[in-house]
Amino acid sequence: MPRLQYYRAKSLQEAARMLADGGCQAAILGGGTDLVPRMKRRQENFKALIDVGAIRQLSQIRRAKNKLYLGAGLKLSFLAQSSELSQFAAFKQAAGLVATPAIRNQATLGGNLCIPTRCVYFDRSDQWRESLGFCLRHKGLACRAAPGSAVCLAPMSSDLAPVLVALGAQVQLVSRDGERAARLEEFYKNDGKDHLQKSAGEILAWVAVESGVFTDSVYLKLSRRHSFEFPSLGVAVALSRRKGTIDAAKIVLGSIAPYPVVARESQDILIGGKLSDELIAKAAGAAARQATPVANADLSPSYRRKMIGVLLKKALHEIRQAGS
Amino acid sequence: MNFMSKKSFRYINSSAPKIDALAKARGNAKYTDDLEFDRMLYGKLLRSTLAHGRIKKIDVSKARALRGVRAILTGTDLPIRYGILPVSQDELALALGKVRYIGEPVAAVAATSEETAFEALKLIRVEYEPIDPVLSIKDALKSVQSVHDEGNLHKAVSLEFGQTQSTGADYSREDLFYYEGNTHLALEEHSAVALWQKGRLTLHSSSQTPFLLRKILAKALEIPETSVRVKVAAVGGGFGGKLDPFAHEICAAKIAMITGRPVKFTLTREEVFYCHRGRHPAVMWIKTDWKKDGRLLDMHFKAALDGGAYGSFGVVCVYYQGALQPVTYKIPHYRFESARYFTNKPPCGPKRGHGTPQPRFALEVHLDKVAEELGQDPVALRLKNLMTPDSVTVNQLKVTSCGLNACIEKVAEVSGFRRKHGRLPPGKGVGFALGSYLCGAAVPIYWNDEPHTTVRITAGRKSGLTVYCGATDIGQGCDMVVASVVAEILGISIHRLRLVMADTDTTPPDLGSYSSRVTLMAGNAAKDAAEKFKSQVLAIAGKKETSFERTLQSALRKKNRIESSGSYKPPAKLGRFKGSGVGPSPAYSFSACVAEVTCDVETGEVGVSKITFAHDIGRAINRLAVEGQIEGGIAMALGEAFFEEQVYDERGLHRKPSILDYKIPTMEDMPELEIFLVETGDPAGPFGAKEVGQGPLLPVIPAIANAIYDAVGVRIDETPFTPEKILLALERKAMARAPRVGPDKFPDIVFPEPFAVRPVSAVQASC
Ligand SMILES: Cc1cc2nc3c(=O)[nH]c(=O)nc-3n(C[C@H](O)[C@H](O)[C@H](O)COP(=O)(O)OP(=O)(O)OC[C@H]3O[C@@H](n4cnc5c(N)ncnc54)[C@H](O)[C@@H]3O)c2cc1C
């Protein structure tokens, strides 16, 4: 591990100031479960880390009116078990599916939403990437997974992002110069090299979710084994049903593009209908058309693409079963 | 012989926790990387970024000038070739002239900090002239390029056993299989620390073979063997991956000799993937002839191994492809051909099951197909051709105890196999398979007439009771075996013993932790030493006191030092033909497995819900440790069955040298396990004990493949059984094509004329 300076901020304002002072040499440290391994691999070489773990505000859940404000420092193991979140079933599920129990005890909500995209051609040692030839993301000229692509297509691989986008979450971003709110859906963009709509000086302070909007939510994660795994595909579904009729639907696909992909066509198919076998099949069929994965993650792109529809179908069946 | 006598034991057959368990669970155990010495240097290896190429120039001047760098080595500093087998002396610590795989060490750096050593690596410039890489058996057969000057064929064998070829077969079948290469993935990455003091080298290394390593270090460093001491600290798993001598060990030693300072090399996970020596990828072809009633008449087996860039244990692996099929089944006529090719990839070598999991997979799936076509129950078909105790196999291996029958009955009954097979609802299935493994190779790697292992016990008035044994505990539990045997014979508490293990200066020689030899061989030597010690103590004391402890004290009042030594040498092998050294063992373990699976036909995912397993252990020295080994063997088998692939891209670059991407099962992926020990009491084993370190992996993989077929009617004739392959096979099935994924052609290999081995005479065969 390269040498670095470590700061423990006492307040959000202090952290924001430190971050601004550090420029691009400084980074926020949440649980460090993603950042520290990257620094060990020398994919990042920050000279200073600003730990936000001591900021009380960031590890609290506040309720105001119909909104729940989740501090960015909340640990995933806590979120997976919190009774305050029982109406956001998919969110709890997703938090419980991240990595391993030990990592979940350390990993934070903010860190999870901000982890860099992942790619089998990039998350490797220098010597490995030199053997291959460097890629778009670092030193090189071409994307190794999709040589024709002008941008890095490394997928956003957070389990929580697709669920929170589906639940319509908002994030609060704080910097030395002020703060702003943004819809999480708009927090990501289609560039794997730099996929967050956020400046280096901004800290994700909390996430707000509105209660009572959706009646059902499910998250399904595709991976080869049951633990210690990033998703190869994540399918998040949130529905609002009144007397069986769907009046709102949100379907979001994770780990398939640099940003969480909203499966609009499938949403439109569902809205106004009931969860019949035919409707489910139709929505599932449409979902695969929403994304074109490339060979940058575990499992082949064609398999991952095929599984979009399969998982969506399973998710909708699950909702139907639970509701009946 | 009645090994299951009523006499009750204190340690043997108990479930006492291993003596090192607490220290390991608490994190107190010291592994090699935990060792620190004053003024220690940190070493790193620069590795080739090219699979095949000539080294034109290495410029180390910038690296040498970096502050903190103390030594840099390149190939010319270590020009002596070595290798683990006497017949394969083809390796160099650092490449000279040519690189043969991506990850091959080219230069070594030692510096005052690890960071500096990393920096220095980046400053070394190597100029290569690329050569077309040879990346598959196909390439090896047709490429004009040679990995080594001698050509790409490393070894080919062709043997024929038994009565003349059968006639009168009612049915015959042939099949093709592929077994993907995979690696050990021991949790502890390799590490070595070298010290050079007063003209002597001490190397602490996470090695499975300290005594062989001593020999090879002496050769590579051109110093006498008496000037080398190898010591092994706690080892975090080996599985065969720490048997070969490695570049970092030799470079650490060399740099210590040059600088006079302690030098540590600890490999990264990625480097461990390049060291490899894991499972050979194998294409296999099998053909059998049968009588309608299910009697096996003839077997012909062929294997083609993709060996990687160097010899390693490859020659032995070539023979193991055919050695153990006849140990589970009586085969009247058996022919086997096998060949290994050099390719520009990290060298393959021995991994748990050493060259036998591939043929075992092929054989047991093949038998499942035969059973179906003959309209027989897969269990019944095997029972008709089953090995029996006290037999000689067609390839001249002497089988002593054999509990296969009991193993089969146990798993078939408990799992309800006969009731379930072919009758479970769609998507659910059961599969059955057998396996066998040796309990120590009867022939040493370097031929000599010495015992394979010796154990010494000493006692002194003030120095306590000490057991010296050269065997290496790599996590498999041999410290506990040796201690249990000694404590049992002497009738004392295990905690009274001080163990000194795996240190070439202080412990008597042991060949190493490989071929599942340690429980049987070191166990026998320990028993011999303890029995001699006990009778000496009695003789000196003159009379038996109320406890051995008291007798010992009284003896020590008369003589201030009591010492005994016991050793073990396996019985001579039967076979006299070339290649007969691979396969013979004092005894064989046997196992039977039933796997129960659920397949999701939409995702192609397979979940193993239960494994029912029975293992003929001869006698469990420690039940907890035996069950632990079986559980571990099953876990590793699940990894090979579903996930593991040591695979390379078109440049020869390892596709996923990371412990996150190279997948093995986690605790959450483990099915319910029901394990039974069958205790046959083998005359060759200490207290009747046989092996458990490797055998249990073998039947699990084919049992799963057979269960998948039972569940969804598709054959996945190659590992790993990925969801994508299952979907592909299901698609083929839906289109009325052969419902199978697997190889469709055996490589065009011209094998040598078979060497016909004459049957052993009746005299020799009588056991
Ligand atoms: C073996 C392994 C398996 C994993 N599996 C999964 C998985 O299945 N699913 C999954 O989603 N993730 C997985 N991860 C990634 C990671 O552990 C989690 O995403 C975790 O939630 C990250 O949180 P953290 O607090 O540890 O982030 P850190 O490592 O501390 O930070 C991650 C990134 O976010 C930035 N950051 C952190 N907090 C803030 C903030 N408040 N504001 C702005 N930027 C911030 C950091 O600067 C850094 O760039 C895995 C990691 C490992 C090592």
CSV table of C-alpha atoms in Angstrom, one decimal, chain B residues 384-532:
chain,number,residue,atom,x,y,z
B,384,LYS,CA,-21.1,-56.4,-11.3
B,385,ASN,CA,-17.5,-55.3,-12.1
B,386,LEU,CA,-16.4,-54.1,-8.7
B,387,MET,CA,-12.9,-54.4,-7.2
B,388,THR,CA,-12.7,-56.9,-4.3
B,389,PRO,CA,-10.3,-56.9,-1.4
B,390,ASP,CA,-6.9,-58.7,-1.8
B,391,SER,CA,-6.8,-58.5,-5.5
B,392,VAL,CA,-4.3,-57.6,-8.1
B,393,THR,CA,-5.5,-55.1,-10.8
B,394,VAL,CA,-5.1,-55.6,-14.5
B,395,ASN,CA,-2.3,-53.0,-14.4
B,396,GLN,CA,-0.5,-54.9,-11.6
B,397,LEU,CA,-1.5,-52.9,-8.5
B,398,LYS,CA,-2.0,-54.8,-5.3
B,399,VAL,CA,-5.3,-53.9,-3.6
B,400,THR,CA,-5.4,-54.8,0.0
B,401,SER,CA,-8.5,-53.7,1.9
B,402,CYS,CA,-11.4,-52.5,-0.2
B,403,GLY,CA,-14.6,-51.2,1.3
B,404,LEU,CA,-16.2,-50.1,-2.0
B,405,ASN,CA,-19.1,-52.4,-1.5
B,406,ALA,CA,-19.9,-51.0,1.9
B,407,CYS,CA,-19.4,-47.4,0.6
B,408,ILE,CA,-21.9,-48.0,-2.2
B,409,GLU,CA,-24.5,-49.7,-0.1
B,410,LYS,CA,-24.3,-46.9,2.5
B,411,VAL,CA,-24.7,-44.0,0.1
B,412,ALA,CA,-27.3,-45.8,-2.1
B,413,GLU,CA,-29.4,-46.6,0.9
B,414,VAL,CA,-29.2,-43.3,2.8
B,415,SER,CA,-29.7,-41.1,-0.3
B,416,GLY,CA,-32.5,-43.3,-1.6
B,417,PHE,CA,-30.7,-43.4,-4.9
B,418,ARG,CA,-32.4,-46.5,-6.3
B,419,ARG,CA,-35.8,-45.0,-5.4
B,420,LYS,CA,-35.0,-41.6,-6.8
B,421,HIS,CA,-33.0,-42.2,-9.9
B,422,GLY,CA,-35.0,-41.5,-13.0
B,423,ARG,CA,-38.1,-40.8,-10.9
B,424,LEU,CA,-37.7,-37.3,-9.5
B,425,PRO,CA,-39.9,-34.5,-10.8
B,426,PRO,CA,-38.4,-32.5,-13.8
B,427,GLY,CA,-35.5,-30.4,-12.9
B,428,LYS,CA,-34.4,-32.6,-10.0
B,429,GLY,CA,-32.0,-35.5,-10.3
B,430,VAL,CA,-29.6,-37.8,-8.5
B,431,GLY,CA,-26.2,-39.0,-9.8
B,432,PHE,CA,-23.8,-41.6,-8.6
B,433,ALA,CA,-20.1,-42.2,-8.9
B,434,LEU,CA,-17.1,-44.0,-7.3
B,435,GLY,CA,-13.5,-43.1,-6.8
B,436,SER,CA,-10.2,-44.4,-5.4
B,437,TYR,CA,-6.9,-43.0,-4.6
B,438,LEU,CA,-3.5,-44.2,-3.4
B,439,CYS,CA,-2.1,-43.9,0.1
B,440,GLY,CA,1.3,-42.8,-0.8
B,441,ALA,CA,3.4,-43.6,-3.8
B,442,ALA,CA,5.4,-46.7,-3.3
B,443,VAL,CA,8.2,-45.3,-5.4
B,444,PRO,CA,10.1,-42.2,-4.4
B,445,ILE,CA,10.7,-39.3,-6.8
B,446,TYR,CA,14.5,-39.7,-6.5
B,447,TRP,CA,15.2,-43.4,-6.5
B,448,ASN,CA,17.0,-44.6,-3.4
B,449,ASP,CA,16.9,-47.4,-0.9
B,450,GLU,CA,16.3,-45.3,2.2
B,451,PRO,CA,13.1,-45.3,4.3
B,452,HIS,CA,10.5,-42.9,3.0
B,453,THR,CA,10.2,-41.4,6.4
B,454,THR,CA,11.7,-41.6,9.9
B,455,VAL,CA,10.4,-40.4,13.2
B,456,ARG,CA,12.6,-39.9,16.3
B,457,ILE,CA,11.5,-39.6,19.9
B,458,THR,CA,13.7,-38.3,22.6
B,459,ALA,CA,13.3,-37.8,26.3
B,460,GLY,CA,15.6,-36.2,28.8
B,461,ARG,CA,15.4,-35.3,32.5
B,462,LYS,CA,14.9,-31.6,31.8
B,463,SER,CA,14.1,-31.6,28.1
B,464,GLY,CA,10.7,-33.3,28.1
B,465,LEU,CA,9.4,-35.6,25.5
B,466,THR,CA,10.0,-34.5,21.9
B,467,VAL,CA,8.9,-36.0,18.6
B,468,TYR,CA,11.0,-35.2,15.5
B,469,CYS,CA,9.3,-35.7,12.2
B,470,GLY,CA,10.1,-34.3,8.7
B,471,ALA,CA,6.5,-34.4,7.5
B,472,THR,CA,5.0,-31.1,6.6
B,473,ASP,CA,1.6,-30.0,8.0
B,474,ILE,CA,0.0,-28.0,5.2
B,475,GLY,CA,-3.3,-27.8,7.0
B,476,GLN,CA,-4.1,-31.5,6.3
B,477,GLY,CA,-3.4,-32.3,9.9
B,478,CYS,CA,-0.3,-34.5,9.9
B,479,ASP,CA,1.0,-33.0,13.1
B,480,MET,CA,-2.1,-34.3,14.8
B,481,VAL,CA,-1.7,-37.7,13.2
B,482,VAL,CA,1.8,-38.1,14.4
B,483,ALA,CA,1.1,-36.8,17.9
B,484,SER,CA,-2.1,-38.9,18.2
B,485,VAL,CA,-0.2,-42.1,17.2
B,486,VAL,CA,2.7,-41.4,19.6
B,487,ALA,CA,0.4,-40.4,22.5
B,488,GLU,CA,-1.8,-43.4,22.0
B,489,ILE,CA,1.1,-45.9,22.0
B,490,LEU,CA,2.7,-44.3,25.0
B,491,GLY,CA,-0.5,-43.8,26.8
B,492,ILE,CA,0.1,-40.2,27.7
B,493,SER,CA,-1.6,-36.9,27.0
B,494,ILE,CA,-1.1,-35.4,23.6
B,495,HIS,CA,-0.1,-32.1,25.3
B,496,ARG,CA,2.9,-33.7,26.9
B,497,LEU,CA,4.5,-34.0,23.5
B,498,ARG,CA,6.7,-31.3,21.9
B,499,LEU,CA,6.6,-31.6,18.1
B,500,VAL,CA,9.5,-30.6,15.9
B,501,MET,CA,8.4,-30.9,12.3
B,502,ALA,CA,9.5,-30.2,8.8
B,503,ASP,CA,13.0,-28.8,9.4
B,504,THR,CA,15.8,-30.4,7.4
B,505,ASP,CA,18.4,-29.7,10.0
B,506,THR,CA,16.7,-31.2,13.0
B,507,THR,CA,14.1,-33.7,11.8
B,508,PRO,CA,14.9,-36.9,10.1
B,509,PRO,CA,14.0,-37.0,6.3
B,510,ASP,CA,10.5,-37.3,5.0
B,511,LEU,CA,9.7,-37.2,1.3
B,512,GLY,CA,7.0,-34.6,1.7
B,513,SER,CA,3.3,-33.9,1.8
B,514,TYR,CA,2.2,-35.4,-1.6
B,515,SER,CA,0.5,-38.5,-2.9
B,516,SER,CA,-1.5,-38.8,0.3
B,517,ARG,CA,1.4,-40.6,1.8
B,518,VAL,CA,1.8,-38.9,5.2
B,519,THR,CA,-0.8,-40.6,7.5
B,520,LEU,CA,0.2,-44.0,6.3
B,521,MET,CA,4.0,-43.5,6.1
B,522,ALA,CA,4.7,-41.0,8.9
B,523,GLY,CA,2.0,-42.6,10.9
B,524,ASN,CA,3.7,-46.0,10.6
B,525,ALA,CA,7.1,-44.5,11.4
B,526,ALA,CA,5.6,-42.8,14.5
B,527,LYS,CA,4.1,-46.0,15.6
B,528,ASP,CA,7.3,-47.8,15.2
B,529,ALA,CA,9.3,-45.2,17.0
B,530,ALA,CA,6.8,-45.0,19.9
B,531,GLU,CA,6.7,-48.8,20.3
B,532,LYS,CA,10.4,-48.9,20.5
